[in-house]
Coordinates of C-alpha atoms in Angstrom, one line a residue:
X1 CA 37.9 24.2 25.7
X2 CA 39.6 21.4 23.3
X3 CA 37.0 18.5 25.1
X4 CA 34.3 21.1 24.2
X5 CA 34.9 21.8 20.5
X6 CA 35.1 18.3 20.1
X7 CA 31.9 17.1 22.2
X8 CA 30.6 20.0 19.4
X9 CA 32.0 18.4 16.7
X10 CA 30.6 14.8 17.2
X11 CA 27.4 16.5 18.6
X12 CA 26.2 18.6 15.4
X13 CA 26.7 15.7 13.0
X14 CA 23.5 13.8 15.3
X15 CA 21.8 17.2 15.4
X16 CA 21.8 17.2 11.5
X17 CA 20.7 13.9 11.0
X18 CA 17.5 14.2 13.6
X19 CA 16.5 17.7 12.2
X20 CA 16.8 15.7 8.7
X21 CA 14.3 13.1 10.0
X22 CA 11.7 15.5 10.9
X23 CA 8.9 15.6 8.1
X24 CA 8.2 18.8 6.5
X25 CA 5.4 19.3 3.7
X26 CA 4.0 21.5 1.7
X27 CA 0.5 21.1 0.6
X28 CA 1.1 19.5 -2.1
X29 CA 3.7 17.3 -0.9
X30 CA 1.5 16.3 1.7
X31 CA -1.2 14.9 -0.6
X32 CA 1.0 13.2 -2.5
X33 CA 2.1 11.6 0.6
X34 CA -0.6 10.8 2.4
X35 CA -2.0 9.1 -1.0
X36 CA 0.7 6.6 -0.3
X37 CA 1.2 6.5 3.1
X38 CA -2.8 7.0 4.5
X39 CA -4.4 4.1 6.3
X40 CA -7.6 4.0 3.9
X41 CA -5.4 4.6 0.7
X42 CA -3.5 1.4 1.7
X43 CA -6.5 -0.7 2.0
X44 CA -8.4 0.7 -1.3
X45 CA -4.8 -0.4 -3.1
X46 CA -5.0 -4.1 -1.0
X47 CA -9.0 -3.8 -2.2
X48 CA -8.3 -4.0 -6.1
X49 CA -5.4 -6.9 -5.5
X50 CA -7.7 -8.7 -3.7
X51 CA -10.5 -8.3 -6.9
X52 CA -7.7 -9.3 -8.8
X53 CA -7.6 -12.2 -7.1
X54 CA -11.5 -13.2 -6.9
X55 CA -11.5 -12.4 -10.4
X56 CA -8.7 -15.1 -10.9
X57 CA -10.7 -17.9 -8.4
X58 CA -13.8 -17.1 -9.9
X59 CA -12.5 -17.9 -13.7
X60 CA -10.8 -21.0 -11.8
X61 CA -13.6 -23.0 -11.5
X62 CA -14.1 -23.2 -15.0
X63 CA -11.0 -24.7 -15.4
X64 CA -10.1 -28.7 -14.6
X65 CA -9.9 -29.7 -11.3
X66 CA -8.0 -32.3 -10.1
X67 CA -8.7 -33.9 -6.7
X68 CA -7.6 -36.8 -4.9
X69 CA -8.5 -39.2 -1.8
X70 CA -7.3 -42.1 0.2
X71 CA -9.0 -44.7 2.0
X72 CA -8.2 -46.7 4.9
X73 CA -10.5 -49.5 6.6
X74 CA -9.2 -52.1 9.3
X75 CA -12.3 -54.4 10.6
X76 CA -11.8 -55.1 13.9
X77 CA -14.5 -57.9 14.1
X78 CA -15.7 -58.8 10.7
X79 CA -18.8 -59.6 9.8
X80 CA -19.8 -63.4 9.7
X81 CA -22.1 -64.9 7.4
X82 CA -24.0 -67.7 6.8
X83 CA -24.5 -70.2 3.7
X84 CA -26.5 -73.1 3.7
X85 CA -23.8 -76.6 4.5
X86 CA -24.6 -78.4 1.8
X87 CA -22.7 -76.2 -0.6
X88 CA -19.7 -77.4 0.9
X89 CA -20.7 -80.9 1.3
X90 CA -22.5 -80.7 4.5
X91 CA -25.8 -82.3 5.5
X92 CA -28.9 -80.2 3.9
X93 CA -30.8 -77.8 6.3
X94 CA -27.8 -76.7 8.3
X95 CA -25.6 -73.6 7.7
X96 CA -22.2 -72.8 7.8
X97 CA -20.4 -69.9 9.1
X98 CA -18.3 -68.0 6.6
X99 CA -16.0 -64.8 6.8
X100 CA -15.7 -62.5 3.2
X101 CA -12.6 -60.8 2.7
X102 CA -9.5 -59.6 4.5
X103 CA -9.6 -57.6 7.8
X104 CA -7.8 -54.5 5.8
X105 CA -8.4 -52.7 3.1
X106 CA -7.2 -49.9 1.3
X107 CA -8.4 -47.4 -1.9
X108 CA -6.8 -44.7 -3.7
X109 CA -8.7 -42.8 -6.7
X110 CA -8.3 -39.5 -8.4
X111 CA -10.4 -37.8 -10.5
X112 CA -10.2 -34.8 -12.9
X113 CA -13.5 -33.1 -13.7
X114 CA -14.1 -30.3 -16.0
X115 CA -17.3 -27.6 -16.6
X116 CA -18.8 -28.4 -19.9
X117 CA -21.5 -25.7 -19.6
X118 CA -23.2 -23.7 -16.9
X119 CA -24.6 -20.3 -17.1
X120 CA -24.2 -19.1 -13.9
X121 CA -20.3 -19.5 -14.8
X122 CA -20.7 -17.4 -17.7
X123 CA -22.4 -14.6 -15.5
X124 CA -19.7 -14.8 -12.7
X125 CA -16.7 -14.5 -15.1
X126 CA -18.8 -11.1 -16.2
X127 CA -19.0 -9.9 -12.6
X128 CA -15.5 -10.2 -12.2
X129 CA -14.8 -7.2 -14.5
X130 CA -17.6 -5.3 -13.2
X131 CA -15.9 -5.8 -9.4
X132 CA -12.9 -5.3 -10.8
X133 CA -13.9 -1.6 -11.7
X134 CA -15.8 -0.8 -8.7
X135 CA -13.1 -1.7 -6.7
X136 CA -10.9 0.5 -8.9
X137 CA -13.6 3.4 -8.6
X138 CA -13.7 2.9 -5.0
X139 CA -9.5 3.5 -4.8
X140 CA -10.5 6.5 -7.2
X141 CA -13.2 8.0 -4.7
X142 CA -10.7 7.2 -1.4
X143 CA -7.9 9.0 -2.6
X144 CA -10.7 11.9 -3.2
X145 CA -11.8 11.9 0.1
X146 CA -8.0 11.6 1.0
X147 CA -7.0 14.8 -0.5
X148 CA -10.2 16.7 0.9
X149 CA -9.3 15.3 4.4
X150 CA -5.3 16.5 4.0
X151 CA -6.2 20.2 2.8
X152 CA -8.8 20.4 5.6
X153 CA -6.7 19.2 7.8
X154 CA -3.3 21.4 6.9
X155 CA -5.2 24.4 6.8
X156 CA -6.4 23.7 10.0
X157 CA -3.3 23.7 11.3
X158 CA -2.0 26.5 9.7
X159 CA -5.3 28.3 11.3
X160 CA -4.2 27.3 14.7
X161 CA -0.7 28.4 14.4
X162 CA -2.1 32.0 12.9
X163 CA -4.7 32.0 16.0
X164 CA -1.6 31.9 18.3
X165 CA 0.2 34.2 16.6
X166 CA -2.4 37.0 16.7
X167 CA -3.6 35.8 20.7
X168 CA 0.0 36.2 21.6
X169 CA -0.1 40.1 19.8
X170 CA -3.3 40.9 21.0
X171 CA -2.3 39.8 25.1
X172 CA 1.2 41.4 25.2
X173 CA -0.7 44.7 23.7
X174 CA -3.4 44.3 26.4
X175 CA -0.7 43.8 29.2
X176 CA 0.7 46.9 28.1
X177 CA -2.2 48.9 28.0
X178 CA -3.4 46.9 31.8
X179 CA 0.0 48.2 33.0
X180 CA -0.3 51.7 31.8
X181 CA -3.7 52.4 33.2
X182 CA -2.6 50.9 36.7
X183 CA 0.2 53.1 37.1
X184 CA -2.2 55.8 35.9
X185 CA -5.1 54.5 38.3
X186 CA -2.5 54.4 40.9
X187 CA -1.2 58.0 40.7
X188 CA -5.0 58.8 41.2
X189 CA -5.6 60.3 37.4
X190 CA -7.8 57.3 36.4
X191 CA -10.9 55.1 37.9
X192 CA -10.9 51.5 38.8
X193 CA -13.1 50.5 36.6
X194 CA -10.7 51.1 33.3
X195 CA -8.0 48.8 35.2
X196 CA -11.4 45.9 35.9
X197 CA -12.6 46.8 31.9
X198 CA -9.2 45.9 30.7
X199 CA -8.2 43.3 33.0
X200 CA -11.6 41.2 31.7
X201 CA -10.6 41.4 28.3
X202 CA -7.2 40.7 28.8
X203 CA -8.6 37.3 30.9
X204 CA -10.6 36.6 27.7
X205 CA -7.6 36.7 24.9
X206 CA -5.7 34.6 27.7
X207 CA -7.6 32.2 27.7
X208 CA -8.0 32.0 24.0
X209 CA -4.6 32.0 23.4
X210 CA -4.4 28.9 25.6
X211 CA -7.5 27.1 23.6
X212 CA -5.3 28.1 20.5
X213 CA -2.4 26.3 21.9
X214 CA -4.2 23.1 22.4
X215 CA -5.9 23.4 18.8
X216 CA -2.7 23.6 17.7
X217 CA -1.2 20.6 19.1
X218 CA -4.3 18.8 18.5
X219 CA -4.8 20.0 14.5
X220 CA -1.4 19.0 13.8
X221 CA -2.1 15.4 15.3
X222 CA -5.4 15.1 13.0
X223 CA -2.7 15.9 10.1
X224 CA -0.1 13.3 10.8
X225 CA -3.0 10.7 10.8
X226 CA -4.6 11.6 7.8
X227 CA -1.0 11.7 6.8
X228 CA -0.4 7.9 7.9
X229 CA 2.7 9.1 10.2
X230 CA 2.7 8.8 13.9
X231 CA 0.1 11.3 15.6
X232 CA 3.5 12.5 18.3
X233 CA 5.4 13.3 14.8
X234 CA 6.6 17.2 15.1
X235 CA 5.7 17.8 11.2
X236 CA 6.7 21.3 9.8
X237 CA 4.1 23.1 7.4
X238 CA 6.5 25.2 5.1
X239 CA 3.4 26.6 3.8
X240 CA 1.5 29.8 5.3
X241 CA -2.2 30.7 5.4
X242 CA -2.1 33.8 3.5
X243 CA 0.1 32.6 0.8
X244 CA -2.0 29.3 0.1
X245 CA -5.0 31.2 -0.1
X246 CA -3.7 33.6 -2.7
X247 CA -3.1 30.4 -4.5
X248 CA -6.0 29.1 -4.3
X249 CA -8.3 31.7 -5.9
X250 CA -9.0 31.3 -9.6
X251 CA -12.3 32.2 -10.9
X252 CA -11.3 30.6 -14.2
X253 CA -12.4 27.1 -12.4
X254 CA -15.8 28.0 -12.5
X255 CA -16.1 27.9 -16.0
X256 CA -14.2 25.1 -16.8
X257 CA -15.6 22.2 -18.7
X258 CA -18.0 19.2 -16.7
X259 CA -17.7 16.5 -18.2
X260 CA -20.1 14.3 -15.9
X261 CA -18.6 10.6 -17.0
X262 CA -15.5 11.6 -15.5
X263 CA -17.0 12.1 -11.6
X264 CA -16.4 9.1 -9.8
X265 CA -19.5 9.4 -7.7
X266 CA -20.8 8.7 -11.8
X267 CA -18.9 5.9 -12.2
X268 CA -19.9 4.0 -9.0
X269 CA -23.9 4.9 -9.8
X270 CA -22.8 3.2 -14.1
X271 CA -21.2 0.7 -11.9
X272 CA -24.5 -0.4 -10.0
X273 CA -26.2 -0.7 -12.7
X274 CA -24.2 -2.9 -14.5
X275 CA -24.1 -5.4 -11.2
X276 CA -27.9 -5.2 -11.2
X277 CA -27.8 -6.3 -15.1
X278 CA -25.5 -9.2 -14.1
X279 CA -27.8 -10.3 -10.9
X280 CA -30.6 -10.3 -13.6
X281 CA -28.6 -12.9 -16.3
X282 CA -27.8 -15.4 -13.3
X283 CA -31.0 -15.0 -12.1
X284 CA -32.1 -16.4 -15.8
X285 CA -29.2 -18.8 -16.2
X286 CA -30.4 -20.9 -13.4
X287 CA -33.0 -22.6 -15.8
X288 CA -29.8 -23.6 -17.7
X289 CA -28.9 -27.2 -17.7
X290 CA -25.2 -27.5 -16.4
X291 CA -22.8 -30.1 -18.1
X292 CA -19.8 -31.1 -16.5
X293 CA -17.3 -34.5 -17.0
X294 CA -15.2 -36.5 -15.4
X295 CA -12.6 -39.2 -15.1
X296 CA -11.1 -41.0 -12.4
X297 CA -8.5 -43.7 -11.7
X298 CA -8.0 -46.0 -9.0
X299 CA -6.8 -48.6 -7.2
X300 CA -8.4 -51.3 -4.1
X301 CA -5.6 -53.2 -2.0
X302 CA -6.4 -55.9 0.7
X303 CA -4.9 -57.7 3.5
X304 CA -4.7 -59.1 6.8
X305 CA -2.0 -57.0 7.8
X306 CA -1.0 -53.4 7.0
X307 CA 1.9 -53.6 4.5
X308 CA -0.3 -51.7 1.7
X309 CA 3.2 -49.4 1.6
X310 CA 5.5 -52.8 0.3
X311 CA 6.8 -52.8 -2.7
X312 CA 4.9 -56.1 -3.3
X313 CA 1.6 -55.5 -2.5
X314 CA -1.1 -56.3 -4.9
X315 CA -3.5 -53.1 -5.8
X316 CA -6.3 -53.8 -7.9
X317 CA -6.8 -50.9 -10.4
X318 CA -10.5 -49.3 -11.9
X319 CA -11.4 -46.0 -13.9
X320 CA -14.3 -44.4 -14.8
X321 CA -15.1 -42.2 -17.3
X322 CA -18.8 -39.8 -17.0
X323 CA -20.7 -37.3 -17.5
X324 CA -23.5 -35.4 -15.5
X325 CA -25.9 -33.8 -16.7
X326 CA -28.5 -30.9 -14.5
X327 CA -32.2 -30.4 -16.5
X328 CA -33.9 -28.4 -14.3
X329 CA -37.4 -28.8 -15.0
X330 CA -39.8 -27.4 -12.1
X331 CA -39.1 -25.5 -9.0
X332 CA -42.4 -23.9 -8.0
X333 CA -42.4 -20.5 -9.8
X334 CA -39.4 -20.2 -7.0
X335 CA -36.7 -19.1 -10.0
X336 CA -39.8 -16.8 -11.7
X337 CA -39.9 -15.2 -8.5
X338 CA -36.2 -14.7 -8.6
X339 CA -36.4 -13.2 -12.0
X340 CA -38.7 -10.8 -11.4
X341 CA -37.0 -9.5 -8.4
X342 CA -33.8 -8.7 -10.0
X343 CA -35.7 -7.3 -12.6
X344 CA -37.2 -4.6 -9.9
X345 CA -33.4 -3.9 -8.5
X346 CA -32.5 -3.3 -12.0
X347 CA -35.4 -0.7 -12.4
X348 CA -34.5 0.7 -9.2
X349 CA -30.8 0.9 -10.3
X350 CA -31.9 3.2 -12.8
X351 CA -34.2 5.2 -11.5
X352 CA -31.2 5.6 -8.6
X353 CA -28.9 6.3 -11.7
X354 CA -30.8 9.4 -13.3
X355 CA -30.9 10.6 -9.5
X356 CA -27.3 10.3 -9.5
X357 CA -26.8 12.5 -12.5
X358 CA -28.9 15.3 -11.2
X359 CA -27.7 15.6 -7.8
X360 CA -23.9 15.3 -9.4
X361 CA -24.8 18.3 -11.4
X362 CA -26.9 20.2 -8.4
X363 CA -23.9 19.4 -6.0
X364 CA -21.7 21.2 -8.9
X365 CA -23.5 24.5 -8.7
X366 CA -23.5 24.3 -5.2
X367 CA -19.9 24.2 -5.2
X368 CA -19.2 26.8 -7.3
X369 CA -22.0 28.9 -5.5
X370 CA -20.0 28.1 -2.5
X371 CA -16.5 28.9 -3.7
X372 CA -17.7 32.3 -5.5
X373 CA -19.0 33.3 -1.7
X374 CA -15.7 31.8 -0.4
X375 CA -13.6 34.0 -2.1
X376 CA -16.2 37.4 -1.6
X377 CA -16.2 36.4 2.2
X378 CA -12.6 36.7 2.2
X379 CA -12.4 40.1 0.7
X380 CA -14.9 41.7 2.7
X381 CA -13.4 39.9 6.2
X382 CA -10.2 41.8 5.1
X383 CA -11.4 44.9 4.5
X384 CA -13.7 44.5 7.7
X385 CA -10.2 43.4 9.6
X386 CA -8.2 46.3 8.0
X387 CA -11.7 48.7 9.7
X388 CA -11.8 46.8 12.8
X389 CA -7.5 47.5 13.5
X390 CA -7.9 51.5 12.3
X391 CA -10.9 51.7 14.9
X392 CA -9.2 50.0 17.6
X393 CA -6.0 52.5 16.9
X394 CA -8.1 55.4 17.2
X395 CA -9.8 53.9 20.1
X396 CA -6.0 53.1 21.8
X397 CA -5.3 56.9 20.9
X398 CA -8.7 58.3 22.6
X399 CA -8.2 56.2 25.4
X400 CA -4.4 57.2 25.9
X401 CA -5.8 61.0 25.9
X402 CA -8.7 60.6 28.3
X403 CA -10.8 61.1 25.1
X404 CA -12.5 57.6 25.4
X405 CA -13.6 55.0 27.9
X406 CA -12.3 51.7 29.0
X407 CA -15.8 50.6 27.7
X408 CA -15.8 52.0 24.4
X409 CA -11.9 50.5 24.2
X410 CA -13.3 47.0 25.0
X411 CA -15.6 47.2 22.2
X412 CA -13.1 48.4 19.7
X413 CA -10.9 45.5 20.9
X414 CA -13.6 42.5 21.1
X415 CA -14.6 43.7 17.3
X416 CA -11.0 43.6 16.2
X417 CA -10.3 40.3 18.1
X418 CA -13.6 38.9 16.2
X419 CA -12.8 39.8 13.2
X420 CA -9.5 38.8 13.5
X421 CA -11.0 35.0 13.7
X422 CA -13.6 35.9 10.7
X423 CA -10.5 36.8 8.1
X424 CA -8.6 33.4 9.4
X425 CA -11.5 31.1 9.1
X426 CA -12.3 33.0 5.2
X427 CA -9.1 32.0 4.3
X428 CA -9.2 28.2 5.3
X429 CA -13.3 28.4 3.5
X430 CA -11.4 29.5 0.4
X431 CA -8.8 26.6 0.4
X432 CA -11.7 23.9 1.5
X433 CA -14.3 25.2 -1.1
X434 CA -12.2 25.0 -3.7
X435 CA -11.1 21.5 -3.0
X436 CA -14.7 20.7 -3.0
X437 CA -15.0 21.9 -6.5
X438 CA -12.1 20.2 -7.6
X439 CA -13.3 16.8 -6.6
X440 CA -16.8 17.0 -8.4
X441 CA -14.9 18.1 -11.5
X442 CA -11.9 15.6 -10.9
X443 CA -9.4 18.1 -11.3

């Protein structure tokens, strides 16, 4: 007894501690996680670093640039050459043969340039901050479609656990009612075909309570990896379906202000056109002249033998200072014809834009069309469920009293079953719709 209360004690401690570890949400808490912790939400935040960074390079090369280079040469066989004798004293008409230079040779030069002027510069240090926001609008629009996927995909769930809940009622009241009209059948006060009526049905929920399993195993999967946690994870909803929905009902959103700057799907359609602009003012700065300028210094060594590292060698120094400068004067019509095609992507930027607008505000009132039916949907499938379990009763009661058939009892019990699903799936409508709604009003 001692060794047991003690395997106890060091037991619950580790039973504590695992129960601790295993991750619970509610729907709220879930969004916020999965906005930190979802695979796309991670790579929108690595998106706008990374336009941080081009934005950075491309101001860069504006700025000096210093580069260097080293250059080695050994001449394994140089060339000869020849020069008439008589410059050295020799008879006139004959030539002798003469070697230039030293076998080895090495350089060393570097240069600093710097952009004086170029147009296309100019453009791409504008783009920057139009990337910049796109990629920010982009984060703005994944952590949109983030939220949608998490309520979706915790309701869901809690639609699957509900599904179980009511297959597992509806079988163990079938098994009831299959035993009762055996033992009836087999006293010889009922017919077979009661016990073959009820043992179909009861076949039927079976089976669905067994699809309702797997649903539920899956659903939850789907959540952990819109979460970002491991799809085997054994997360705990603390939420429940009837509850959220209650919470999710407020007519009082359908009135509330639209502001249509504030959708993102806006934003991204501003955003295009501003990108087309800038395509348009490089196109033009091409028939910019570019300045840039330079400087270098330098140094030449030779020798007949590699010792261009000693202290002693002799290095023969040069500079230059320059400037370059780009006219263009004629390509063919060729930057004309780039012109006047970023001039059409503009125009079709903008006729795309004012199409933007009015499906924004079309796929508004289809949204709150949607919700308002949501919510009706949900009131008539629970007053159609609250019908469908008073019929069924009676029809339990009929059938118990030899009022009513097996038949007629099916029927009863297939509408309550169906509506049943009807009032489950309502409730998830109401908590999808209104996230729907939410989003276009970015809420």
């Amino acid at each position: 007894m001692r060794k047991t209360l003690i395997s106890l004690l060091l037991i619950l401690p580790w039973i504590a501690s695992a129960q601790d570890t295993i991750p619970s949400f509610s729907l709220d808490q879930a969004i916020s996680y999965a906005l930190e912790h979802n695979y796309s939400a991670i790579n929108a935040s690595r998106d706008i670093v990374d336009a941080q960074k081009q934005k950075w390079e491309t101001i860069a090369d504006g700025l000096p640039q210093i580069s260097g280079a080293v250059s080695y040469q050994n001449q394994l066989k140089q060339p000869v050459a020849q020069i008439p004798a008589e410059f050295f004293g020799g008879e006139p008409g004959t030539y002798q043969e003469v070697v230039f230079g030293q076998a080895q040779s090495m350089s060393a030069t570097a240069t600093l340039t710097q952009q004086i002027f170029d147009g296309s510069y100019i453009v791409g240090v504008q783009a920057t901050k139009t990337f910049l926001e796109y990629s920010q609008n982009n984060k703005e629009k994944t952590e949109l479609d983030v939220r949608k996927s998490v309520v979706e995909a915790y309701g869901n769930v809690l639609l699957a656990q509900e599904s179980v809940l009511i297959s597992e009622r509806n079988k163990a009241t079938l098994e009831e009612n299959l035993y009762e009209t055996k033992r009836i059948y087999e006293n010889g006060l009922g017919d077979e075909e009661s016990v073959d009526q009820l043992q179909i049905t009861l076949s039927t929920v079976d089976n669905q309570l067994k699809n309702a399993r797997r649903m539920e195993e899956i659903t939850l999967q789907m959540l952990n990896l819109v979460l970002g946690l491991p799809i085997e994870s054994p997360t705990v909803l603390t939420e429940n379906l009837d509850d959220l929905t209650q919470s999710k009902i407020d007519l009082g959103l359908i009135d509330s202000e639209f502001n249509i700057e504030n959708n993102v799907d806006y934003k991204m359609a501003a955003n295009l056109n501003q990108q087309r602009a800038l395509e348009l003012k490089l196109a033009k700065s091409y028939a910019l002249p570019t300045l840039n300028a330079f400087v270098n210094y330098g140094g030449n060594s030779f020798s007949d033998n590699f010792n261009f590292l000693n202290s002693g060698q002799q290095w023969f120094g040069s500079s230059i200072l320059g400037v370059d400068l780009n006219i263009p004067i004629f390509s063919s019509l060729k930057r004309s014809a780039s012109t006047q095609r970023a001039k059409i992507a503009l125009e079709k930027a903008k006729t795309q834009f004012t199409e933007a607008q009015a499906q924004i505000r079309l796929q508004l009132e289809s949204a709150k069309s949607d919700y308002i039916l949501a919510i009706e949907q949900y009131g008539t499938s629970k007053d159609n469920l609250e019908l469908a379990e008073r019929i069924e009763k009676k029809n339990q009661i009929k059938y118990s009293e030899g009022l009513a058939t097996s038949f007629e009892l099916r029927q009863a019990q297939t509408q309550l079953y169906n509506s049943q699903q009807e009032y489950l799936q309502s409730m998830v409508d109401v908590i999808n719709k209104k996230t729907e709604l939410e989003n276009i009003l970015n809420q």
